[in-house]
CSV table of N, CA and C in Angstrom, one decimal:
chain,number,residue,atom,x,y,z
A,1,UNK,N,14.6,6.6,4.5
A,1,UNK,CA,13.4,5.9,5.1
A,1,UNK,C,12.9,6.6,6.4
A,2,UNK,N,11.5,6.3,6.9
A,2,UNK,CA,11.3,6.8,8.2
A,2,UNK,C,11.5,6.4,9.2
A,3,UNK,N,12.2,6.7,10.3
A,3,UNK,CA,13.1,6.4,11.3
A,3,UNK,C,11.8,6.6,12.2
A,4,UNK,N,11.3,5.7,13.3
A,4,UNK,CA,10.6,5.9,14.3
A,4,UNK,C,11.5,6.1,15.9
A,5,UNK,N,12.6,7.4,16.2
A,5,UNK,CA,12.9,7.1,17.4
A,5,UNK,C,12.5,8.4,17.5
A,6,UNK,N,13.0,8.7,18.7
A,6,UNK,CA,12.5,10.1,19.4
A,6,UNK,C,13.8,11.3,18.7
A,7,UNK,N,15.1,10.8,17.9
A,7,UNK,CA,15.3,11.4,18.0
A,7,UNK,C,15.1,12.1,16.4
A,8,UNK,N,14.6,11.4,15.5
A,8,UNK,CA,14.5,11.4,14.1
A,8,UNK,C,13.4,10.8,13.7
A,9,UNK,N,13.0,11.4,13.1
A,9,UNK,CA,11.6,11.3,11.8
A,9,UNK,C,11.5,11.9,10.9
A,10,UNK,N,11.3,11.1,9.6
A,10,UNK,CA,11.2,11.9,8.5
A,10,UNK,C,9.9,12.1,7.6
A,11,UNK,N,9.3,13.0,7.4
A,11,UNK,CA,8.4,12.8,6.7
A,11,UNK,C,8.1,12.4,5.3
A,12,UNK,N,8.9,11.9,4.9
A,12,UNK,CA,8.5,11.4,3.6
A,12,UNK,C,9.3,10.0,3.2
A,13,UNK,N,9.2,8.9,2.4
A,13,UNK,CA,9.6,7.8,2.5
A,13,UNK,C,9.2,7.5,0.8
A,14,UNK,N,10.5,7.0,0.4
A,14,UNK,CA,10.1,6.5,-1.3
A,14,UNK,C,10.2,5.1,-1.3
A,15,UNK,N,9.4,3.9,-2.3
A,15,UNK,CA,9.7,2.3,-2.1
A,15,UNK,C,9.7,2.2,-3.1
A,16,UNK,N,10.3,1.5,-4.4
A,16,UNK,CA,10.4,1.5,-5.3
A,16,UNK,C,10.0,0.0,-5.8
A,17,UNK,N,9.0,0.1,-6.7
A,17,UNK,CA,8.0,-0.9,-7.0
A,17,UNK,C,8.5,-2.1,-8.0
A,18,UNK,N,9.4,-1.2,-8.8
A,18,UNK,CA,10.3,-2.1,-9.5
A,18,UNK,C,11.7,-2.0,-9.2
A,19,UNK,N,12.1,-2.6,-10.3
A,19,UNK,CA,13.9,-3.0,-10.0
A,19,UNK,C,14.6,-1.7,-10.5
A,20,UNK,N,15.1,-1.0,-9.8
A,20,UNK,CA,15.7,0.3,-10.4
A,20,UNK,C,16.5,0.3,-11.6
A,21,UNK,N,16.1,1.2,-12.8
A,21,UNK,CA,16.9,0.8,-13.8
A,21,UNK,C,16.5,1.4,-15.1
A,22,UNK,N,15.3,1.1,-15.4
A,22,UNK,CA,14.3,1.2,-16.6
A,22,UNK,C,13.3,1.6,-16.6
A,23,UNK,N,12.8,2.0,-17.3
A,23,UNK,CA,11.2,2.5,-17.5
A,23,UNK,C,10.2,1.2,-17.8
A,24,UNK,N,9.3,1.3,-17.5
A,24,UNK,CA,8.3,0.6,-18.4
A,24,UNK,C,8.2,-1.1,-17.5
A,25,UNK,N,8.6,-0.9,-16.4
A,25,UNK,CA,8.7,-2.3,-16.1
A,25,UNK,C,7.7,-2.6,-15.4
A,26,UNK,N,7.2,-4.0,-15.1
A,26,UNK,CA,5.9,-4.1,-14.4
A,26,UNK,C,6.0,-4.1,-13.2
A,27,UNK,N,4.5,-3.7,-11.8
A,27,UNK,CA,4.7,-2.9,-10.7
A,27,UNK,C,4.8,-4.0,-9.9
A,28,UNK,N,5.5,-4.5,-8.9
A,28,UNK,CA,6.1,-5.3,-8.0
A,28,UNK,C,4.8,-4.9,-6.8
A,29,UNK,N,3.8,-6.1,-6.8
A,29,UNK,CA,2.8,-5.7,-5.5
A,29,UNK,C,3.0,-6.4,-4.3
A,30,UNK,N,4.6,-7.1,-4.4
A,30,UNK,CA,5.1,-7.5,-3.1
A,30,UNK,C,5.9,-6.9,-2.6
A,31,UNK,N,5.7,-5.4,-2.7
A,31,UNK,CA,6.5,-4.1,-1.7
A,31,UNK,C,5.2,-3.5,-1.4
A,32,UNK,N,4.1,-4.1,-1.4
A,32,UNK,CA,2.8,-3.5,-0.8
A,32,UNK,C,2.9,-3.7,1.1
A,33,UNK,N,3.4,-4.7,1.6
A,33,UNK,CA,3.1,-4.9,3.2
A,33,UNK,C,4.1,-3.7,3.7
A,34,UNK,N,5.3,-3.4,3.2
A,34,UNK,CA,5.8,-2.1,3.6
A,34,UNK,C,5.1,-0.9,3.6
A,35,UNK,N,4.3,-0.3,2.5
A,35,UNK,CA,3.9,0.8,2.2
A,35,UNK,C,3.1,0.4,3.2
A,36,UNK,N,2.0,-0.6,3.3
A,36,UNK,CA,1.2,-0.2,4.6
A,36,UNK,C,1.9,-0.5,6.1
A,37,UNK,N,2.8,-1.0,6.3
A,37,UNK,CA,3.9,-0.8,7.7
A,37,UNK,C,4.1,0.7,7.9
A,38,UNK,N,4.1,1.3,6.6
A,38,UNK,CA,4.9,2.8,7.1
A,38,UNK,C,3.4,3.5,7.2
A,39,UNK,N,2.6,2.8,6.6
A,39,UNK,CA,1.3,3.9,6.4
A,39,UNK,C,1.0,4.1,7.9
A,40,UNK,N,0.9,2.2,8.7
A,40,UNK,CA,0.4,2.1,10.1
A,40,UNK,C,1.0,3.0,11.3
A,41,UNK,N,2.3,3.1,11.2
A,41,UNK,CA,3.0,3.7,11.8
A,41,UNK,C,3.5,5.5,11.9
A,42,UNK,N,3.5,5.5,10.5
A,42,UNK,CA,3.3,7.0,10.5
A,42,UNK,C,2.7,7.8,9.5
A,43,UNK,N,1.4,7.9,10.2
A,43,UNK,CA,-0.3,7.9,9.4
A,43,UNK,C,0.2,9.4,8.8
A,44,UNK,N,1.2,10.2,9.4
A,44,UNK,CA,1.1,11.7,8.6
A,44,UNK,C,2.0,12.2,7.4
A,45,UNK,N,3.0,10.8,7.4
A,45,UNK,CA,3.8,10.8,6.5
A,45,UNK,C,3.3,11.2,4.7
A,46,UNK,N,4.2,11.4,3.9
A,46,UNK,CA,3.8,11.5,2.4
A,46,UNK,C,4.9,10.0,2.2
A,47,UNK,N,4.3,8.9,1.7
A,47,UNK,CA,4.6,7.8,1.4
A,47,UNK,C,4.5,7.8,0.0
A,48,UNK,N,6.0,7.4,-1.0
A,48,UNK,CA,5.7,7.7,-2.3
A,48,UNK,C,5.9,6.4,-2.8
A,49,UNK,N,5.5,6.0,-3.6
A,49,UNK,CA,6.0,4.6,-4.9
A,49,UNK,C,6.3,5.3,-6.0
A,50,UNK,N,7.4,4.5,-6.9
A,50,UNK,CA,7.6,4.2,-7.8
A,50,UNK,C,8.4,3.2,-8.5
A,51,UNK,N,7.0,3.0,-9.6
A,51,UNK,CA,7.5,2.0,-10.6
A,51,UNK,C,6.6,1.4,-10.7
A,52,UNK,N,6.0,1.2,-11.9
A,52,UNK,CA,5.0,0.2,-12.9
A,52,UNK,C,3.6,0.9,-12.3
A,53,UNK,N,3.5,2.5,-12.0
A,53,UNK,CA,2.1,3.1,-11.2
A,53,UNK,C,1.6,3.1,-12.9
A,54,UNK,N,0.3,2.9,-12.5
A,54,UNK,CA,-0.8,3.2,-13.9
A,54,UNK,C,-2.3,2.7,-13.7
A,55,UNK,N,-3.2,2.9,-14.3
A,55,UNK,CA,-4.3,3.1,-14.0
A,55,UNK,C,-5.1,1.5,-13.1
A,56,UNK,N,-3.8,0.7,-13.9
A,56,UNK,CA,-4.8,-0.5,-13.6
A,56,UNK,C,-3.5,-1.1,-12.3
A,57,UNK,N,-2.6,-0.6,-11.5
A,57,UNK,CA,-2.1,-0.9,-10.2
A,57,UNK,C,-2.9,0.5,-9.1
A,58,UNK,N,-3.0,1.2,-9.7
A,58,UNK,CA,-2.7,2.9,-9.1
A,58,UNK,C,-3.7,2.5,-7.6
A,59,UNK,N,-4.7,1.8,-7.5
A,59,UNK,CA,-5.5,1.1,-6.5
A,59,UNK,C,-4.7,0.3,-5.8
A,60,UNK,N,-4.2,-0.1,-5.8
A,60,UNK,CA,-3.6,-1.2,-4.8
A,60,UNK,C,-2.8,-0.3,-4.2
A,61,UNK,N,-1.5,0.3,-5.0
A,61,UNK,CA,-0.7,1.1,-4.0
A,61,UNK,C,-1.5,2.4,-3.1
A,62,UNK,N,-2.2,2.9,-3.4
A,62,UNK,CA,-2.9,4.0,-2.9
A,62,UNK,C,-3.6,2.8,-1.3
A,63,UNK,N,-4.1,2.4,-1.3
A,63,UNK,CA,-4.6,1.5,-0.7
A,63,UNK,C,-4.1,0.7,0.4
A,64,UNK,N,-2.9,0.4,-0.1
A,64,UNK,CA,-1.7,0.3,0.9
A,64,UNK,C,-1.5,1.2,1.9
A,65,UNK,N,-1.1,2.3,1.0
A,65,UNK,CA,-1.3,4.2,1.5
A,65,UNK,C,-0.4,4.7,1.2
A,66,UNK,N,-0.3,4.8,-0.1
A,66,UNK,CA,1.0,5.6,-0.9
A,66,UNK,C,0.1,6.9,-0.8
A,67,UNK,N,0.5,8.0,-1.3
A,67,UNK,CA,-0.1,9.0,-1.3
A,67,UNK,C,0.3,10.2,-2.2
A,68,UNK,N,2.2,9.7,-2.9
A,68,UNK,CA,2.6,10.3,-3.6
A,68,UNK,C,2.9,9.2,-4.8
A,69,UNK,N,2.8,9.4,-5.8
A,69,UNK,CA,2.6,8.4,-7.1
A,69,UNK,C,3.8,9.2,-7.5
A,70,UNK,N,5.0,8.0,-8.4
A,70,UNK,CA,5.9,8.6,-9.4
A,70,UNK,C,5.2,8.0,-10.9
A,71,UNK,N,4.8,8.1,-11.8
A,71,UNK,CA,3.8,7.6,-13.0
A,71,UNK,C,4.6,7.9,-14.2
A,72,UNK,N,5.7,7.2,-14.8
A,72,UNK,CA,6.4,7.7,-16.0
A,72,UNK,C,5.1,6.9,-17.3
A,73,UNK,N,5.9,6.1,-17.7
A,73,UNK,CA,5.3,5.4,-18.8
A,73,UNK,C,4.0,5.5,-19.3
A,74,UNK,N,3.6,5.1,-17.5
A,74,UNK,CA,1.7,5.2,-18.0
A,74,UNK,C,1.3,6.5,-18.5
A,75,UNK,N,2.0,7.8,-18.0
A,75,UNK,CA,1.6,8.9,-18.5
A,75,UNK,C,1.8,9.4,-19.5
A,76,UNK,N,3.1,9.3,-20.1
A,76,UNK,CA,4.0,9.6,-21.3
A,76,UNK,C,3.3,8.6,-22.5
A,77,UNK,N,3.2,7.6,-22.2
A,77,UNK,CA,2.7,6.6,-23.7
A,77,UNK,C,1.5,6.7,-23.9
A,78,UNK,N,0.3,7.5,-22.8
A,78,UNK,CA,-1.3,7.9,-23.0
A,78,UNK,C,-1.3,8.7,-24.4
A,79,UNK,N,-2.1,8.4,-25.0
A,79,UNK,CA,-3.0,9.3,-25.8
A,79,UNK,C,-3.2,10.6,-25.1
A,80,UNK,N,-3.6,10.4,-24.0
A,80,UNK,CA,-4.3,11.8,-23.2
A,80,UNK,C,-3.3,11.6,-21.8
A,81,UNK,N,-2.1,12.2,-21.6
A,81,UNK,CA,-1.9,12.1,-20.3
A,81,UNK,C,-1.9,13.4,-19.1
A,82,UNK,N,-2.6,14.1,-19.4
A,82,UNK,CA,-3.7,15.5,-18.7
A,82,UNK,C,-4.6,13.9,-17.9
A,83,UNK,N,-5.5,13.6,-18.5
A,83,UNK,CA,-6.7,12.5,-17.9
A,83,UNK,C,-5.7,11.6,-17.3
A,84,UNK,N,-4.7,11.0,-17.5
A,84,UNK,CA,-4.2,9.8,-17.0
A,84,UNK,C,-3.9,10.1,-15.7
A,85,UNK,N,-2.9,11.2,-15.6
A,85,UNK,CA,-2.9,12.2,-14.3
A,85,UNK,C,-3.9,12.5,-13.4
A,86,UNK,N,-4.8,13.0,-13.7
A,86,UNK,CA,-6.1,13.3,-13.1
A,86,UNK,C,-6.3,12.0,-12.5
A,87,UNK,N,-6.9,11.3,-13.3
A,87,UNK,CA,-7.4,9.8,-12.9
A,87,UNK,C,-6.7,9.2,-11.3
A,88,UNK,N,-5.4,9.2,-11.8
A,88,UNK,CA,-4.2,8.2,-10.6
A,88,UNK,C,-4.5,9.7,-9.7
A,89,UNK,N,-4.6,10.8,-9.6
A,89,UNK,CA,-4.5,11.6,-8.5
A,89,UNK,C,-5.9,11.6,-7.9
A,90,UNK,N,-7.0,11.2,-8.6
A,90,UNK,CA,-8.4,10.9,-8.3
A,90,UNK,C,-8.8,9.6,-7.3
A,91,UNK,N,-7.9,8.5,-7.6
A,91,UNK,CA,-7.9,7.4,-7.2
A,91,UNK,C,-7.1,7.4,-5.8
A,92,UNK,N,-5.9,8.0,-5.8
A,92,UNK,CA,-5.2,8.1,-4.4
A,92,UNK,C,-6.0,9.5,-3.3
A,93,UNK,N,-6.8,9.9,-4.1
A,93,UNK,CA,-7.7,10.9,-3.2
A,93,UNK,C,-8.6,9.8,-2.4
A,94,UNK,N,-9.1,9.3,-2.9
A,94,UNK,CA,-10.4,8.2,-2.5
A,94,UNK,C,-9.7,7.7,-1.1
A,95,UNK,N,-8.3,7.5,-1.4
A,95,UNK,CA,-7.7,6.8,0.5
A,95,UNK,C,-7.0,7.4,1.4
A,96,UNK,N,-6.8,9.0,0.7
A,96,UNK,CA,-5.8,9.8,1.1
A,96,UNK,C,-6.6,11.4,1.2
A,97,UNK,N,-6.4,12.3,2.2
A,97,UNK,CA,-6.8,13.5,2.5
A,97,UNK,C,-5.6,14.4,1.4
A,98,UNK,N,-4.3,13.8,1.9
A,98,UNK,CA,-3.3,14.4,1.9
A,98,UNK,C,-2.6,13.9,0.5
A,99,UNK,N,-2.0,14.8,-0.6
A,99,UNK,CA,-1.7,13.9,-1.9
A,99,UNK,C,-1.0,15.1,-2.5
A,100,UNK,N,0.2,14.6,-3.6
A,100,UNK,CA,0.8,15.3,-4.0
A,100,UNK,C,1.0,14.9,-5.0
């Protein structure tokens, strides 16, 4: 996690949206006030989520200020997941300079 002291900072921070375990589970949007606590605090960070990311959460966490998406299911069970990709990396652009 990212440590705010003088003597340690880390740039990157993962929160995990669901219950670790399984694929396919639905995205937990009450680990959103964290992702925006770490956003507020350290705006240069790469803040990642995963679990239950897909087209119709992928806005809220981005928004919060995730900026790195983990996307199993939603991508893998697409018809097209080239576009599903695109899409969720198009959507966290819209709040984010910075994206991976």
């Amino acid at each position: 996690p990212l440590v705010s002291s003088k003597a340690v900072v880390s740039t990157q921070s993962t929160g995990m949206t669901v219950e670790p375990g399984f694929g396919g589970q639905s995205f937990m949007a009450d680990m959103m006030p964290k992702v925006k606590y770490l956003r507020q605090n350290h705006p240069d960070a790469m803040i990642e989520v995963d679990g239950g990311l897909s087209l119709k959460t992928i806005e809220v966490a981005a928004s919060a200020g995730a900026n790195l998406i983990v996307s199993g299911s939603a991508v893998v069970k697409s018809d097209d997941p080239k576009s599903v990709i695109e899409e969720l990396r198009n959507t966290v652009k819209k709040f984010h300079n910075r994206v991976e």
